[in-house]
C-alpha cells in the first residue's frame, strides 16, 4: 500500500512538471453518472483535451502502450452502484478500495472509460477516485 501511494505521488509530481516531454499524461478524478448513462463523467483534473466532449471517454491520441492506474475506488458519495469497471477493449472489474494497474495496448482512436453497473438513477464518486493514464 505504501509503495502504491509513493507511485501515485511520483506520478502526480511528474505530471505537474513542465520538463516532462515525449510522453503524455492524463489525471482526472471524481466523477458522476446520470439516468441515461452508466459511464462516469469527469470534470476535474488535467488532460481533458484527450477526452470526448462529454468528459466520459479517454480517446487514445496515438498507437502504443498506455499505463493505467485507478486508485481510491470507493462507495458512491451520492447514489449507489453495485460494480465498477474500466471499459477498454474488454471490461476490467475494479475492486472497491484496491489500486488497479494495467498496461493496455491501444490504437489511435480507441477509448477507455469507467462505468458503474447496477446503479441508482444518478450519483457521484468522490474526488479520491484517481484515473491516471501515461503513455
Coordinates of N, CA and C in Angstrom, one line a residue:
X1 N 0.8 -1.2 0.0 CA 0.0 0.0 0.0 C 0.9 1.3 0.0
X2 N 1.9 1.2 0.8 CA 2.8 2.4 0.9 C 3.5 2.7 -0.4
X3 N 3.9 1.6 -1.1 CA 4.5 1.7 -2.4 C 3.6 2.3 -3.4
X4 N 2.3 1.9 -3.4 CA 1.3 2.4 -4.3 C 1.1 3.9 -4.1
X5 N 1.1 4.3 -2.9 CA 0.9 5.7 -2.6 C 2.1 6.5 -3.1
X6 N 3.3 6.0 -2.9 CA 4.5 6.6 -3.4 C 4.5 6.7 -4.9
X7 N 4.0 5.7 -5.6 CA 3.9 5.7 -7.1 C 2.9 6.8 -7.5
X8 N 1.8 6.9 -6.8 CA 0.8 7.9 -7.2 C 1.3 9.3 -7.0
X9 N 2.0 9.5 -5.8 CA 2.6 10.9 -5.6 C 3.7 11.2 -6.6
X10 N 4.5 10.2 -7.0 CA 5.5 10.5 -8.0 C 4.9 10.8 -9.4
X11 N 3.8 10.1 -9.7 CA 3.1 10.3 -11.0 C 2.5 11.7 -11.0
X12 N 2.0 12.1 -9.9 CA 1.3 13.5 -9.8 C 2.4 14.6 -9.9
X13 N 3.5 14.4 -9.3 CA 4.6 15.4 -9.4 C 5.1 15.5 -10.8
X14 N 5.3 14.3 -11.5 CA 5.8 14.4 -12.8 C 4.8 15.1 -13.8
X15 N 3.5 14.8 -13.5 CA 2.5 15.4 -14.4 C 2.5 16.9 -14.2
X16 N 2.8 17.4 -13.0 CA 2.9 18.8 -12.8 C 4.1 19.5 -13.3
X17 N 5.1 18.7 -13.7 CA 6.4 19.3 -14.1 C 6.3 19.7 -15.6
X18 N 6.8 20.9 -15.9 CA 6.8 21.3 -17.3 C 8.0 20.7 -18.0
X19 N 8.9 20.0 -17.4 CA 10.0 19.4 -18.0 C 9.7 18.0 -18.6
X20 N 8.6 17.5 -18.4 CA 8.2 16.2 -19.0 C 8.0 16.4 -20.5
X21 N 8.7 15.6 -21.3 CA 8.5 15.7 -22.8 C 8.5 14.3 -23.4
X22 N 7.9 14.2 -24.6 CA 7.9 13.0 -25.3 C 6.9 12.0 -24.9
X23 N 6.1 12.3 -24.0 CA 5.0 11.4 -23.5 C 3.8 12.2 -23.1
X24 N 2.7 11.5 -22.9 CA 1.5 12.2 -22.5 C 1.0 11.6 -21.2
X25 N 0.3 12.4 -20.4 CA -0.3 12.0 -19.2 C -1.7 12.7 -19.0
X26 N -2.6 11.9 -18.4 CA -3.9 12.4 -18.1 C -4.1 12.0 -16.6
X27 N -4.7 12.9 -15.8 CA -5.1 12.6 -14.5 C -6.5 13.3 -14.3
X28 N -7.5 12.5 -14.1 CA -8.8 13.0 -13.8 C -9.3 12.3 -12.5
X29 N -10.2 12.9 -11.8 CA -10.6 12.4 -10.5 C -12.1 12.7 -10.2
X30 N -12.6 12.0 -9.3 CA -14.1 12.1 -9.0 C -14.9 11.6 -10.2
X31 N -16.1 12.0 -10.3 CA -16.9 11.6 -11.4 C -18.4 11.4 -11.0
X32 N -19.2 11.5 -12.0 CA -20.7 11.3 -11.7 C -21.3 10.6 -12.9
X33 N -22.5 10.0 -12.6 CA -23.3 9.4 -13.7 C -24.7 9.9 -13.6
X34 N -25.4 9.7 -14.6 CA -26.8 10.1 -14.7 C -27.7 9.0 -15.2
X35 N -29.0 9.3 -15.2 CA -30.0 8.3 -15.5 C -29.8 7.6 -16.9
X36 N -29.3 8.4 -17.8 CA -29.2 7.9 -19.2 C -27.8 7.3 -19.5
X37 N -26.9 7.2 -18.6 CA -25.5 6.7 -18.9 C -24.9 6.1 -17.6
X38 N -24.3 5.0 -17.8 CA -23.5 4.3 -16.8 C -22.1 4.8 -16.7
X39 N -21.6 5.5 -17.7 CA -20.2 6.0 -17.8 C -20.0 7.2 -16.8
X40 N -18.9 7.1 -16.1 CA -18.6 8.3 -15.2 C -18.2 9.5 -16.1
X41 N -18.7 10.6 -15.7 CA -18.3 11.9 -16.3 C -17.3 12.5 -15.4
X42 N -16.1 12.9 -15.9 CA -15.1 13.5 -15.2 C -15.1 15.0 -15.5
X43 N -14.9 15.8 -14.4 CA -14.9 17.3 -14.6 C -13.7 17.9 -14.0
X44 N -12.9 17.2 -13.2 CA -11.8 17.7 -12.5 C -10.5 17.0 -12.9
X45 N -9.4 17.7 -13.1 CA -8.1 17.1 -13.4 C -7.4 17.8 -14.5
X46 N -6.5 17.0 -15.1 CA -5.7 17.6 -16.2 C -5.7 16.6 -17.4
X47 N -5.7 17.1 -18.6 CA -5.6 16.3 -19.8 C -7.0 16.1 -20.5
X48 N -7.9 17.0 -20.2 CA -9.2 16.8 -20.8 C -9.2 16.9 -22.4
X49 N -8.1 17.5 -22.9 CA -8.1 17.5 -24.4 C -8.0 16.1 -25.0
X50 N -7.8 15.1 -24.2 CA -7.7 13.7 -24.7 C -9.1 13.0 -24.4
X51 N -10.1 13.7 -23.9 CA -11.4 13.1 -23.6 C -12.4 13.5 -24.6
X52 N -13.5 12.7 -24.7 CA -14.6 13.0 -25.5 C -15.2 14.3 -25.0
X53 N -16.0 15.0 -25.8 CA -16.5 16.3 -25.4 C -17.5 16.2 -24.2
X54 N -18.0 15.0 -23.9 CA -18.9 14.9 -22.8 C -18.1 14.5 -21.5
X55 N -16.8 14.4 -21.6 CA -15.9 14.1 -20.4 C -16.0 12.7 -19.9
X56 N -16.5 11.7 -20.7 CA -16.7 10.4 -20.3 C -15.7 9.4 -20.8
X57 N -15.1 9.6 -22.0 CA -14.2 8.7 -22.6 C -12.8 9.3 -22.9
X58 N -11.8 8.6 -22.5 CA -10.4 9.0 -22.9 C -10.3 8.4 -24.3
X59 N -9.7 9.2 -25.2 CA -9.5 8.8 -26.6 C -8.0 8.8 -26.9
X60 N -7.5 7.6 -27.2 CA -6.1 7.4 -27.4 C -5.6 8.3 -28.6
X61 N -4.6 9.2 -28.3 CA -4.1 10.0 -29.4 C -3.1 9.4 -30.4
X62 N -2.6 8.2 -30.0 CA -1.7 7.5 -30.9 C -1.6 6.0 -30.5
X63 N -1.1 5.2 -31.4 CA -0.9 3.8 -31.2 C 0.2 3.6 -30.1
X64 N 0.0 2.7 -29.2 CA 1.0 2.4 -28.2 C 0.5 1.8 -27.0
X65 N 1.4 1.6 -26.0 CA 1.0 1.1 -24.7 C 0.7 2.2 -23.7
X66 N -0.4 2.0 -23.0 CA -0.9 3.0 -22.1 C -0.9 2.4 -20.7
X67 N -0.2 3.0 -19.8 CA -0.2 2.6 -18.4 C -1.4 3.2 -17.7
X68 N -2.2 2.4 -17.1 CA -3.4 2.8 -16.5 C -3.3 2.6 -15.0
X69 N -3.6 3.6 -14.2 CA -3.7 3.4 -12.7 C -5.0 4.0 -12.2
X70 N -5.8 3.2 -11.5 CA -7.0 3.7 -10.9 C -6.9 3.5 -9.4
X71 N -7.0 4.5 -8.7 CA -6.7 4.5 -7.2 C -7.9 5.1 -6.5
X72 N -8.2 4.5 -5.3 CA -9.2 5.1 -4.4 C -10.6 4.9 -4.8
X73 N -10.9 3.8 -5.5 CA -12.3 3.5 -5.8 C -13.1 3.2 -4.5
X74 N -14.1 4.0 -4.3 CA -14.8 3.9 -3.1 C -16.3 3.7 -3.4
X75 N -17.1 3.6 -2.3 CA -18.5 3.7 -2.5 C -18.9 5.1 -3.0
X76 N -20.1 5.2 -3.6 CA -20.6 6.4 -4.1 C -20.8 7.4 -2.9
X77 N -20.5 8.7 -3.2 CA -20.8 9.7 -2.1 C -22.3 10.2 -2.3
X78 N -22.8 10.0 -3.5 CA -24.3 10.2 -3.7 C -24.7 9.1 -4.6
X79 N -25.9 8.5 -4.3 CA -26.4 7.4 -5.1 C -25.7 6.1 -4.7
X80 N -26.0 5.1 -5.4 CA -25.4 3.7 -5.2 C -25.0 3.1 -6.5
X81 N -24.1 2.1 -6.4 CA -23.8 1.3 -7.5 C -23.3 -0.1 -7.0
X82 N -23.5 -1.1 -7.8 CA -23.1 -2.5 -7.3 C -21.7 -2.8 -7.7
X83 N -21.3 -2.4 -9.0 CA -20.0 -2.8 -9.5 C -19.4 -1.6 -10.3
X84 N -18.1 -1.6 -10.4 CA -17.5 -0.5 -11.2 C -16.4 -1.2 -12.1
X85 N -16.3 -0.7 -13.4 CA -15.4 -1.3 -14.4 C -14.6 -0.3 -15.1
X86 N -13.4 -0.6 -15.5 CA -12.7 0.1 -16.5 C -13.1 -0.6 -17.8
X87 N -13.6 0.2 -18.8 CA -14.0 -0.4 -20.0 C -13.0 0.0 -21.1
X88 N -12.3 -1.0 -21.6 CA -11.3 -0.8 -22.7 C -11.8 -1.7 -23.9
X89 N -10.9 -2.5 -24.4 CA -11.3 -3.5 -25.4 C -12.2 -4.5 -24.8
X90 N -12.0 -4.8 -23.5 CA -12.8 -5.6 -22.7 C -13.0 -5.0 -21.3
X91 N -14.0 -5.3 -20.6 CA -14.2 -4.7 -19.2 C -13.3 -5.4 -18.2
X92 N -12.8 -4.5 -17.3 CA -12.0 -5.0 -16.2 C -12.7 -4.5 -14.9
X93 N -13.2 -5.5 -14.1 CA -13.8 -5.1 -12.9 C -12.8 -4.5 -11.9
X94 N -13.2 -3.4 -11.2 CA -12.4 -2.8 -10.2 C -12.9 -3.2 -8.8
X95 N -12.0 -3.4 -7.9 CA -12.3 -3.8 -6.6 C -12.4 -2.5 -5.7
X96 N -13.4 -2.5 -4.9 CA -13.5 -1.3 -4.0 C -12.3 -1.3 -3.1
X97 N -11.7 -0.1 -2.9 CA -10.6 0.1 -2.0 C -9.2 -0.5 -2.5
X98 N -9.2 -1.0 -3.7 CA -7.9 -1.5 -4.3 C -7.4 -0.6 -5.4
X99 N -6.1 -0.6 -5.6 CA -5.5 0.1 -6.7 C -5.4 -0.9 -7.9
X100 N -5.8 -0.4 -9.1 CA -5.8 -1.2 -10.3 C -4.7 -0.6 -11.2
X101 N -3.8 -1.5 -11.6 CA -2.8 -1.1 -12.6 C -2.7 -2.0 -13.7
X102 N -2.6 -1.5 -14.9 CA -2.6 -2.4 -16.1 C -2.0 -1.6 -17.3
X103 N -1.2 -2.2 -18.1 CA -0.7 -1.7 -19.3 C -1.6 -2.2 -20.4
X104 N -2.2 -1.4 -21.2 CA -3.1 -1.8 -22.3 C -2.6 -1.2 -23.6
X105 N -2.5 -2.0 -24.6 CA -2.2 -1.6 -25.9 C -3.4 -1.0 -26.6
X106 N -3.3 0.2 -27.1 CA -4.4 0.9 -27.7 C -4.0 1.4 -29.1
X107 N -4.9 1.5 -30.0 CA -4.7 2.1 -31.3 C -5.2 3.5 -31.2
X108 N -4.7 4.4 -32.1 CA -5.2 5.7 -32.1 C -6.8 5.7 -32.3
X109 N -7.5 6.4 -31.5 CA -8.9 6.5 -31.5 C -9.6 5.5 -30.6
X110 N -8.9 4.5 -30.1 CA -9.6 3.6 -29.1 C -9.9 4.4 -27.8
X111 N -10.9 3.9 -27.1 CA -11.4 4.7 -25.9 C -11.3 3.8 -24.6
X112 N -11.2 4.6 -23.5 CA -11.2 4.0 -22.2 C -12.2 4.8 -21.4
X113 N -12.9 4.1 -20.5 CA -13.8 4.8 -19.6 C -14.1 4.0 -18.3
X114 N -14.7 4.6 -17.3 CA -15.0 3.9 -16.1 C -16.6 3.9 -16.0
X115 N -17.1 2.8 -15.9 CA -18.6 2.6 -15.9 C -19.0 2.0 -14.5
X116 N -20.2 2.4 -14.1 CA -20.9 1.8 -13.0 C -22.0 0.8 -13.5
X117 N -22.2 -0.2 -12.7 CA -23.3 -1.2 -13.1 C -24.2 -1.3 -11.9
X118 N -25.5 -1.6 -12.1 CA -26.4 -1.7 -11.0 C -26.5 -0.5 -10.2
X119 N -26.7 0.7 -10.9 CA -26.6 2.0 -10.2 C -27.9 2.6 -10.0
X120 N -28.0 3.6 -9.1 CA -29.2 4.4 -9.0 C -29.2 5.4 -10.2
X121 N -30.3 6.1 -10.3 CA -30.5 6.9 -11.5 C -29.5 8.0 -11.7
X122 N -28.9 8.4 -10.6 CA -27.8 9.4 -10.6 C -26.9 9.2 -9.4
X123 N -25.7 9.7 -9.5 CA -24.8 9.6 -8.4 C -23.5 10.2 -8.6
X124 N -22.6 10.1 -7.7 CA -21.3 10.7 -7.7 C -20.3 9.9 -6.9
X125 N -19.1 9.8 -7.4 CA -18.0 9.2 -6.6 C -17.1 10.4 -6.2
X126 N -16.4 10.2 -5.0 CA -15.6 11.3 -4.5 C -14.4 11.6 -5.3
X127 N -13.7 12.7 -5.0 CA -12.5 13.1 -5.7 C -11.3 12.1 -5.4
X128 N -11.5 11.2 -4.4 CA -10.5 10.3 -4.1 C -10.3 9.2 -5.2
X129 N -11.3 9.1 -6.1 CA -11.1 8.2 -7.3 C -10.2 8.9 -8.3
X130 N -9.0 8.4 -8.4 CA -8.0 9.0 -9.4 C -7.8 8.0 -10.6
X131 N -7.9 8.6 -11.7 CA -7.8 7.9 -13.0 C -6.6 8.4 -13.7
X132 N -5.4 7.7 -13.7 CA -4.2 8.2 -14.3 C -3.9 7.4 -15.6
X133 N -3.5 8.0 -16.6 CA -3.1 7.4 -17.9 C -1.8 8.0 -18.3
X134 N -0.8 7.2 -18.6 CA 0.5 7.6 -19.1 C 0.9 6.9 -20.3
X135 N 1.5 7.5 -21.3 CA 2.0 6.9 -22.5 C 3.3 7.5 -23.0

